[in-house]
Amino acid sequence: MSRRPAVIFAAALASLWLAGCGTIDRPADGVIRLTTQTWRPTDDPRIRAGDVVRVEALAEEIGARLWAASEGRSILALSGGGANGAYGAGVLVGWTESGARPEFSVVTGVSTGALAAPFAFLGPEWDDELHGAYAEGRTGGLLGWRSFAALAAPGLFDSGVLKDLVEAYVTPELLRQIAIEHDKGRRLLIVTTNLDAQETVIWDMGVLAKQGGDQAVTLFREVLLASASIPGVFPPVMIPGVDGQGRLVEEMHVDGGVITPFLGIPESLLTVTTPTQAPEGTALYVLINGQIARTEVITRGTLPAILARAYDTMSKANLRTSLAVNLAFAERNGMSLHVAAIPEGIEASSLDFDPASMSELFERGRNAAAAGAAWTKLEGPVPEPTAAPVELDPPATPAESPPVTPGE
């Protein structure tokens, strides 16, 4: 692990002492009291995990898209991974260059995958935007000390740089193009986590894009920002909604990866055990913005290192579980499951937003996909390859220490 994540975790611990300073003032009942009537209700694009009717409707719609077609169709699921999203963006661009990139019926995005998903959804014509967002230095200062904001907000860093990035690329024209594709039956889905309800929220961004106007653009940006807001690192995003009594309430949304590492087959479909043979060529592509395999390293005995290592371990375990469940569904129903991830042996950190590092990751993904080497068809159990144990930043051996002979 690089030193940068450990430094960030150390800063997070230090900021706990300042927890009373950076807060969001919220009414106890969560109901927003508007001083002006500027908010206009629209068709709600969110599908809540607890809303059984809408969740099942989404599952039925996606199932129909995949199984009612005369030829195979595909889903692209983009995972979370912070700065590692540069690799996934590179894979998409290199995939275009290989000439093998399909058009997807459904594109989903979680966390950093949410930022790339609109461009992936709209196709190769938007590859320049992917390159600009991930490989042209736009992330510089994202986690710099100038962005340190623990005294003023419930997050280590101000999300100003991230907001600027989202605003630069989410334009009325982007929404117009997404609305056109939505009318063709294609779907763009983004995932956030509602901390108040402790549930995953799926946003149908095509429904939002079709509404048009400034309010739609603003909400579109807020959803992407929320999905990419790692709790504790960036402040949560407060998004208005309407409760069962018709009252305007505010919801606290953060990184979709808190619950869902990626959104592949909807949960309602995953639980169906009666096989339904999909048309030949139907596929699920999961683009992992990170690494899947366990890695064995000597963890430093410091609290930041332990926390960082524990988070990484938990994330990989959740990812492998989700892959296993989606693979079981795919095998039952005649789908293929393809996975792309950062290869073993490459140092990658979800919190290393250094522009040079991200540009390098982008090019690695681009070259791998252009050469046809990025994707692997997953069959059988989800693999858990391991690396040989290594010591992390081993202490230097004093020059005067004699070599030790085996057996001594």
Short mmCIF file of C-alpha atoms in Angstrom, two decimals:
data_model
loop_
_atom_site.label_atom_id
_atom_site.label_comp_id
_atom_site.label_asym_id
_atom_site.label_seq_id
_atom_site.Cartn_x
_atom_site.Cartn_y
_atom_site.Cartn_z
CA MET A 1 0.00 0.00 0.00
CA SER A 2 1.25 3.46 -0.81
CA ARG A 3 1.79 5.96 1.99
CA ARG A 4 -0.90 8.36 0.75
CA PRO A 5 -3.95 6.35 1.96
CA ALA A 6 -2.31 5.87 5.36
CA VAL A 7 -1.74 9.61 5.63
CA ILE A 8 -5.38 10.26 4.76
CA PHE A 9 -6.57 7.78 7.37
CA ALA A 10 -4.30 9.43 9.93
CA ALA A 11 -5.87 12.77 9.09
CA ALA A 12 -9.30 11.18 9.45
CA LEU A 13 -8.46 10.04 12.96
CA ALA A 14 -7.19 13.46 13.85
CA SER A 15 -10.35 15.03 12.53
CA LEU A 16 -12.44 12.96 14.93
CA TRP A 17 -11.30 15.38 17.63
CA LEU A 18 -12.96 18.10 15.59
CA ALA A 19 -16.17 16.17 14.97
CA GLY A 20 -18.34 18.76 16.69
CA CYS A 21 -17.15 21.48 14.33
CA GLY A 22 -17.97 20.09 10.89
CA THR A 23 -21.67 19.27 10.93
CA ILE A 24 -24.84 19.57 8.83
CA ASP A 25 -27.73 21.19 10.66
CA ARG A 26 -30.80 19.03 10.11
CA PRO A 27 -34.32 19.15 11.60
CA ALA A 28 -34.98 16.23 13.94
CA ASP A 29 -37.92 14.99 11.85
CA GLY A 30 -36.05 15.44 8.56
CA VAL A 31 -38.79 17.66 7.11
CA ILE A 32 -37.50 20.63 5.17
CA ARG A 33 -39.13 23.98 5.89
CA LEU A 34 -38.84 25.95 2.66
CA THR A 35 -38.53 29.71 2.87
CA THR A 36 -39.40 30.03 -0.83
CA GLN A 37 -41.48 27.88 -3.13
CA THR A 38 -38.73 27.31 -5.68
CA TRP A 39 -38.71 23.53 -5.54
CA ARG A 40 -40.93 21.89 -8.17
CA PRO A 41 -41.92 18.20 -7.77
CA THR A 42 -41.01 16.00 -10.74
CA ASP A 43 -41.29 12.33 -11.65
CA ASP A 44 -39.14 10.68 -9.00
CA PRO A 45 -36.27 8.81 -10.72
CA ARG A 46 -35.23 6.93 -7.57
CA ILE A 47 -36.00 3.26 -6.98
CA ARG A 48 -35.62 2.44 -3.30
CA ALA A 49 -34.64 -1.00 -2.06
CA GLY A 50 -37.70 -0.98 0.21
CA ASP A 51 -40.12 -0.12 -2.60
CA VAL A 52 -40.98 -3.67 -3.66
CA VAL A 53 -43.29 -2.63 -6.48
CA ARG A 54 -40.76 -0.39 -8.23
CA VAL A 55 -37.85 -2.78 -7.63
CA GLU A 56 -39.78 -5.67 -9.19
CA ALA A 57 -40.89 -3.43 -12.08
CA LEU A 58 -37.23 -2.58 -12.77
CA ALA A 59 -36.26 -6.26 -12.63
CA GLU A 60 -39.07 -7.19 -15.02
CA GLU A 61 -38.09 -4.43 -17.43
CA ILE A 62 -34.43 -5.47 -17.49
CA GLY A 63 -35.41 -9.13 -17.78
CA ALA A 64 -37.60 -8.28 -20.76
CA ARG A 65 -34.77 -6.33 -22.36
CA LEU A 66 -32.44 -9.33 -22.03
CA TRP A 67 -34.76 -12.25 -22.75
CA ALA A 68 -37.35 -10.90 -25.15
CA ALA A 69 -34.75 -9.86 -27.70
CA SER A 70 -34.15 -11.94 -30.80
CA GLU A 71 -30.42 -11.64 -30.24
CA GLY A 72 -28.17 -11.34 -27.23
CA ARG A 73 -27.95 -8.08 -25.35
CA SER A 74 -25.54 -6.94 -22.66
CA ILE A 75 -25.27 -5.16 -19.33
CA LEU A 76 -22.22 -3.12 -18.32
CA ALA A 77 -21.70 -2.68 -14.58
CA LEU A 78 -19.06 -0.18 -13.42
CA SER A 79 -17.85 -0.64 -9.85
CA GLY A 80 -16.62 1.79 -7.24
CA GLY A 81 -12.92 2.35 -6.66
CA GLY A 82 -12.13 6.05 -6.28
CA ALA A 83 -9.01 7.03 -8.17
CA ASN A 84 -8.81 3.53 -9.65
CA GLY A 85 -11.68 4.58 -11.89
CA ALA A 86 -8.94 5.83 -14.22
CA TYR A 87 -8.18 2.21 -15.10
CA GLY A 88 -11.80 1.49 -15.97
CA ALA A 89 -12.04 4.64 -18.08
CA GLY A 90 -8.93 3.53 -19.96
CA VAL A 91 -10.45 0.09 -20.54
CA LEU A 92 -13.53 1.66 -22.14
CA VAL A 93 -11.43 3.81 -24.47
CA GLY A 94 -9.12 0.93 -25.38
CA TRP A 95 -12.15 -1.30 -25.96
CA THR A 96 -13.35 1.19 -28.56
CA GLU A 97 -9.94 1.10 -30.23
CA SER A 98 -10.07 -2.71 -30.37
CA GLY A 99 -13.27 -2.54 -32.41
CA ALA A 100 -15.00 -5.04 -30.11
CA ARG A 101 -16.93 -2.74 -27.77
CA PRO A 102 -20.68 -3.52 -27.88
CA GLU A 103 -23.63 -1.23 -27.34
CA PHE A 104 -25.16 -1.98 -23.95
CA SER A 105 -28.84 -2.27 -23.18
CA VAL A 106 -28.18 -1.34 -19.55
CA VAL A 107 -25.27 0.57 -18.01
CA THR A 108 -24.94 0.89 -14.23
CA GLY A 109 -22.49 2.86 -12.12
CA VAL A 110 -21.46 2.93 -8.48
CA SER A 111 -19.17 5.58 -6.91
CA THR A 112 -16.40 6.42 -9.40
CA GLY A 113 -18.24 4.12 -11.81
CA ALA A 114 -21.17 6.52 -11.59
CA LEU A 115 -18.99 9.33 -12.97
CA ALA A 116 -17.95 7.23 -15.97
CA ALA A 117 -21.34 5.58 -16.58
CA PRO A 118 -23.00 8.41 -18.59
CA PHE A 119 -20.11 8.43 -21.07
CA ALA A 120 -20.04 4.62 -21.26
CA PHE A 121 -23.80 4.69 -21.85
CA LEU A 122 -23.58 7.20 -24.70
CA GLY A 123 -20.86 5.22 -26.47
CA PRO A 124 -17.48 5.72 -28.14
CA GLU A 125 -18.33 9.24 -29.32
CA TRP A 126 -17.86 10.32 -25.69
CA ASP A 127 -14.45 8.72 -25.15
CA ASP A 128 -12.76 12.12 -25.22
CA GLU A 129 -14.81 13.11 -22.18
CA LEU A 130 -13.70 9.95 -20.36
CA HIS A 131 -10.08 10.79 -21.09
CA GLY A 132 -10.55 14.38 -20.00
CA ALA A 133 -12.21 13.48 -16.71
CA TYR A 134 -9.71 10.83 -15.66
CA ALA A 135 -6.40 11.42 -17.40
CA GLU A 136 -5.91 15.15 -17.92
CA GLY A 137 -5.16 16.32 -14.40
CA ARG A 138 -8.68 17.41 -13.41
CA THR A 139 -8.31 15.61 -10.04
CA GLY A 140 -5.33 17.66 -8.91
CA GLY A 141 -5.91 19.01 -5.40
CA LEU A 142 -8.90 16.74 -4.76
CA LEU A 143 -7.33 15.51 -1.51
CA GLY A 144 -4.84 18.31 -1.02
CA TRP A 145 -4.42 20.24 2.21
CA ARG A 146 -6.04 23.26 0.58
CA SER A 147 -9.21 21.16 0.39
CA PHE A 148 -9.01 20.11 4.05
CA ALA A 149 -12.43 20.94 5.51
CA ALA A 150 -12.95 18.94 8.71
CA LEU A 151 -13.54 22.17 10.65
CA ALA A 152 -16.40 23.24 8.40
CA ALA A 153 -17.99 20.08 6.98
CA PRO A 154 -18.61 16.43 7.98
CA GLY A 155 -15.84 15.20 5.73
CA LEU A 156 -12.08 15.43 5.67
CA PHE A 157 -12.01 17.28 2.38
CA ASP A 158 -14.18 19.79 0.63
CA SER A 159 -15.82 18.35 -2.48
CA GLY A 160 -15.27 21.53 -4.49
CA VAL A 161 -12.86 19.95 -6.99
CA LEU A 162 -15.19 16.99 -7.47
CA LYS A 163 -18.17 19.33 -7.92
CA ASP A 164 -16.29 21.32 -10.53
CA LEU A 165 -15.45 18.11 -12.39
CA VAL A 166 -19.08 16.95 -12.38
CA GLU A 167 -20.41 20.35 -13.43
CA ALA A 168 -17.95 20.59 -16.30
CA TYR A 169 -19.18 17.36 -17.88
CA VAL A 170 -22.85 17.14 -16.87
CA THR A 171 -24.43 19.58 -19.29
CA PRO A 172 -27.92 20.02 -20.76
CA GLU A 173 -26.59 18.41 -23.96
CA LEU A 174 -25.45 15.32 -22.03
CA LEU A 175 -28.94 14.94 -20.55
CA ARG A 176 -30.54 15.46 -23.96
CA GLN A 177 -28.49 12.64 -25.47
CA ILE A 178 -29.26 10.33 -22.53
CA ALA A 179 -32.98 11.07 -22.93
CA ILE A 180 -32.79 10.06 -26.60
CA GLU A 181 -31.20 6.72 -25.70
CA HIS A 182 -33.71 6.19 -22.88
CA ASP A 183 -36.55 6.53 -25.39
CA LYS A 184 -34.96 3.67 -27.37
CA GLY A 185 -35.42 1.42 -24.34
CA ARG A 186 -31.87 1.59 -23.00
CA ARG A 187 -31.32 2.27 -19.30
CA LEU A 188 -28.69 4.20 -17.32
CA LEU A 189 -28.79 3.40 -13.59
CA ILE A 190 -26.74 5.06 -10.84
CA VAL A 191 -26.48 3.82 -7.24
CA THR A 192 -26.25 5.89 -4.05
CA THR A 193 -26.61 4.93 -0.39
CA ASN A 194 -29.34 6.63 1.65
CA LEU A 195 -27.79 6.75 5.14
CA ASP A 196 -31.08 7.74 6.78
CA ALA A 197 -32.85 4.62 5.51
CA GLN A 198 -29.68 2.46 5.38
CA GLU A 199 -30.62 1.34 1.90
CA THR A 200 -29.40 1.29 -1.66
CA VAL A 201 -31.15 3.73 -3.99
CA ILE A 202 -31.11 3.11 -7.73
CA TRP A 203 -31.59 6.23 -9.85
CA ASP A 204 -33.04 5.85 -13.34
CA MET A 205 -31.07 8.66 -14.92
CA GLY A 206 -32.96 8.47 -18.21
CA VAL A 207 -36.19 9.32 -16.39
CA LEU A 208 -34.39 12.31 -14.88
CA ALA A 209 -32.82 13.36 -18.18
CA LYS A 210 -36.20 13.37 -19.94
CA GLN A 211 -37.54 15.96 -17.49
CA GLY A 212 -35.06 18.54 -18.78
CA GLY A 213 -34.50 22.01 -17.39
CA ASP A 214 -32.15 23.40 -14.78
CA GLN A 215 -33.65 21.33 -11.99
CA ALA A 216 -32.95 18.07 -13.83
CA VAL A 217 -29.35 19.11 -14.52
CA THR A 218 -28.85 20.06 -10.87
CA LEU A 219 -30.29 16.80 -9.54
CA PHE A 220 -28.33 14.76 -12.09
CA ARG A 221 -25.13 16.37 -10.82
CA GLU A 222 -26.10 15.83 -7.18
CA VAL A 223 -26.72 12.13 -7.75
CA LEU A 224 -23.31 11.62 -9.38
CA LEU A 225 -21.62 13.64 -6.65
CA ALA A 226 -23.39 11.66 -3.93
CA SER A 227 -22.49 8.31 -5.45
CA ALA A 228 -18.82 9.33 -5.53
CA SER A 229 -18.74 10.86 -2.02
CA ILE A 230 -16.75 8.43 0.14
CA PRO A 231 -18.11 8.81 3.71
CA GLY A 232 -15.67 10.56 5.98
CA VAL A 233 -13.50 11.67 3.08
CA PHE A 234 -16.09 13.91 1.38
CA PRO A 235 -19.25 15.42 2.86
CA PRO A 236 -22.55 13.66 2.15
CA VAL A 237 -24.97 15.17 -0.36
CA MET A 238 -28.38 16.28 0.87
CA ILE A 239 -31.02 15.47 -1.75
CA PRO A 240 -34.68 16.48 -1.41
CA GLY A 241 -37.45 13.95 -1.72
CA VAL A 242 -41.12 13.53 -0.88
CA ASP A 243 -42.23 11.21 1.92
CA GLY A 244 -45.41 9.12 2.12
CA GLN A 245 -47.32 12.12 3.51
CA GLY A 246 -46.36 14.36 0.62
CA ARG A 247 -43.92 16.40 2.71
CA LEU A 248 -40.61 17.59 1.34
CA VAL A 249 -37.82 15.82 3.22
CA GLU A 250 -34.06 15.86 2.91
CA GLU A 251 -32.15 12.61 2.53
CA MET A 252 -28.45 12.08 3.26
CA HIS A 253 -26.82 10.27 0.34
CA VAL A 254 -23.26 8.97 0.08
CA ASP A 255 -21.13 6.54 -1.92
CA GLY A 256 -23.22 3.76 -3.45
CA GLY A 257 -20.38 1.34 -2.74
CA VAL A 258 -21.14 1.41 1.00
CA ILE A 259 -23.70 -1.35 0.33
CA THR A 260 -23.35 -2.28 -3.34
CA PRO A 261 -19.88 -2.84 -4.89
CA PHE A 262 -21.49 -2.96 -8.35
CA LEU A 263 -25.01 -3.27 -9.76
CA GLY A 264 -25.22 -6.20 -12.15
CA ILE A 265 -28.34 -8.34 -12.24
CA PRO A 266 -31.11 -6.72 -10.11
CA GLU A 267 -31.65 -8.50 -6.79
CA SER A 268 -35.22 -9.51 -7.63
CA LEU A 269 -33.92 -11.45 -10.62
CA LEU A 270 -31.01 -12.97 -8.71
CA THR A 271 -33.41 -14.72 -6.34
CA VAL A 272 -35.32 -16.41 -9.19
CA THR A 273 -34.14 -20.02 -9.27
CA THR A 274 -36.18 -21.21 -12.28
CA PRO A 275 -33.81 -20.97 -15.25
CA THR A 276 -34.85 -18.93 -18.29
CA GLN A 277 -32.55 -19.45 -21.24
CA ALA A 278 -31.23 -16.14 -22.50
CA PRO A 279 -30.69 -15.54 -26.22
CA GLU A 280 -27.25 -16.52 -27.44
CA GLY A 281 -24.73 -13.75 -26.88
CA THR A 282 -26.41 -12.26 -23.81
CA ALA A 283 -23.65 -11.08 -21.47
CA LEU A 284 -22.90 -9.23 -18.26
CA TYR A 285 -19.67 -7.22 -18.23
CA VAL A 286 -18.39 -6.15 -14.80
CA LEU A 287 -15.65 -3.51 -14.90
CA ILE A 288 -13.89 -3.56 -11.53
CA ASN A 289 -12.10 -0.33 -10.69
CA GLY A 290 -9.66 -2.11 -8.43
CA GLN A 291 -8.25 -5.57 -7.80
CA ILE A 292 -10.14 -8.75 -6.95
CA ALA A 293 -7.49 -11.06 -5.59
CA ARG A 294 -6.34 -11.19 -2.01
CA THR A 295 -2.82 -9.91 -1.50
CA GLU A 296 -0.56 -10.92 1.37
CA VAL A 297 1.53 -8.13 2.85
CA ILE A 298 2.89 -7.38 6.27
CA THR A 299 0.49 -4.78 7.67
CA ARG A 300 2.15 -2.02 9.66
CA GLY A 301 1.20 -2.00 13.31
CA THR A 302 -0.29 1.49 13.20
CA LEU A 303 -3.95 2.40 13.49
CA PRO A 304 -4.18 4.11 10.07
CA ALA A 305 -2.54 1.11 8.35
CA ILE A 306 -4.80 -1.34 10.17
CA LEU A 307 -7.93 0.63 9.27
CA ALA A 308 -6.90 0.98 5.63
CA ARG A 309 -6.08 -2.71 5.39
CA ALA A 310 -9.35 -3.72 7.05
CA TYR A 311 -11.37 -1.52 4.66
CA ASP A 312 -9.58 -2.99 1.64
CA THR A 313 -10.15 -6.53 2.93
CA MET A 314 -13.85 -5.91 3.54
CA SER A 315 -14.32 -4.32 0.11
CA LYS A 316 -12.68 -7.21 -1.72
CA ALA A 317 -14.72 -9.78 0.21
CA ASN A 318 -17.99 -7.99 -0.66
CA LEU A 319 -16.89 -7.73 -4.28
CA ARG A 320 -16.12 -11.45 -4.57
CA THR A 321 -19.46 -12.33 -2.96
CA SER A 322 -21.35 -10.16 -5.46
CA LEU A 323 -19.42 -11.68 -8.35
CA ALA A 324 -20.23 -15.20 -7.13
CA VAL A 325 -23.97 -14.46 -6.89
CA ASN A 326 -24.09 -12.87 -10.34
CA LEU A 327 -22.04 -15.72 -11.81
CA ALA A 328 -24.44 -18.32 -10.41
CA PHE A 329 -27.37 -16.47 -12.01
CA ALA A 330 -25.56 -16.14 -15.34
CA GLU A 331 -24.72 -19.85 -15.46
CA ARG A 332 -28.31 -20.85 -14.64
CA ASN A 333 -29.71 -18.70 -17.43
CA GLY A 334 -27.23 -19.12 -20.26
CA MET A 335 -25.53 -15.74 -19.91
CA SER A 336 -21.80 -15.15 -19.98
CA LEU A 337 -20.05 -13.09 -17.30
CA HIS A 338 -16.93 -11.16 -18.21
CA VAL A 339 -14.74 -9.31 -15.71
CA ALA A 340 -12.02 -6.69 -16.12
CA ALA A 341 -9.93 -5.56 -13.15
CA ILE A 342 -6.56 -4.04 -12.38
CA PRO A 343 -4.04 -6.88 -12.74
CA GLU A 344 -2.07 -8.21 -9.80
CA GLY A 345 1.33 -6.68 -9.24
CA ILE A 346 0.22 -3.14 -10.12
CA GLU A 347 0.22 -0.73 -7.18
CA ALA A 348 -3.15 0.98 -7.09
CA SER A 349 -4.93 2.95 -4.40
CA SER A 350 -8.51 4.20 -4.46
CA LEU A 351 -7.35 7.37 -2.67
CA ASP A 352 -4.36 8.22 -4.86
CA PHE A 353 -5.80 11.03 -6.97
CA ASP A 354 -2.38 12.24 -8.11
CA PRO A 355 -2.89 13.19 -11.79
CA ALA A 356 0.28 11.40 -12.93
CA SER A 357 -0.73 8.17 -11.20
CA MET A 358 -4.23 8.31 -12.64
CA SER A 359 -2.93 9.01 -16.14
CA GLU A 360 -0.64 5.98 -15.86
CA LEU A 361 -3.53 3.78 -14.71
CA PHE A 362 -5.67 5.07 -17.56
CA GLU A 363 -3.03 4.10 -20.11
CA ARG A 364 -2.62 0.64 -18.55
CA GLY A 365 -6.34 0.02 -18.95
CA ARG A 366 -6.39 1.46 -22.43
CA ASN A 367 -3.47 -0.67 -23.65
CA ALA A 368 -4.88 -3.85 -22.11
CA ALA A 369 -8.29 -3.38 -23.73
CA ALA A 370 -6.89 -2.31 -27.09
CA ALA A 371 -4.84 -5.51 -27.14
CA GLY A 372 -7.88 -7.62 -26.24
CA ALA A 373 -6.34 -8.57 -22.89
CA ALA A 374 -8.55 -6.67 -20.41
CA TRP A 375 -11.56 -9.00 -20.19
CA THR A 376 -11.72 -12.49 -18.74
CA LYS A 377 -14.74 -14.78 -19.06
CA LEU A 378 -15.55 -15.94 -15.54
CA GLU A 379 -16.49 -19.59 -15.18
CA GLY A 380 -16.86 -21.76 -12.10
CA PRO A 381 -15.96 -20.46 -8.62
CA VAL A 382 -14.74 -16.88 -8.33
CA PRO A 383 -10.94 -17.24 -8.20
CA GLU A 384 -8.97 -16.11 -5.21
CA PRO A 385 -5.34 -16.15 -6.36
CA THR A 386 -2.86 -15.10 -3.73
CA ALA A 387 0.54 -13.55 -3.89
CA ALA A 388 3.54 -14.69 -1.90
CA PRO A 389 3.89 -12.89 1.44
CA VAL A 390 6.02 -9.78 1.24
CA GLU A 391 7.10 -7.25 3.83
CA LEU A 392 5.69 -3.76 3.42
CA ASP A 393 8.43 -1.13 3.45
CA PRO A 394 10.99 -3.42 5.20
CA PRO A 395 13.53 -1.67 7.42
CA ALA A 396 16.95 -1.29 5.92
CA THR A 397 19.61 -3.76 7.11
CA PRO A 398 22.49 -1.94 8.83
CA ALA A 399 25.59 -1.92 6.66
CA GLU A 400 27.70 -3.47 9.39
CA SER A 401 25.38 -6.45 9.96
CA PRO A 402 26.97 -9.64 8.63
CA PRO A 403 24.90 -11.91 6.36
CA VAL A 404 23.12 -14.75 8.10
CA THR A 405 23.98 -18.22 6.88
CA PRO A 406 21.03 -20.63 6.65
CA GLY A 407 21.05 -23.05 9.52
CA GLU A 408 22.81 -20.74 11.93
#
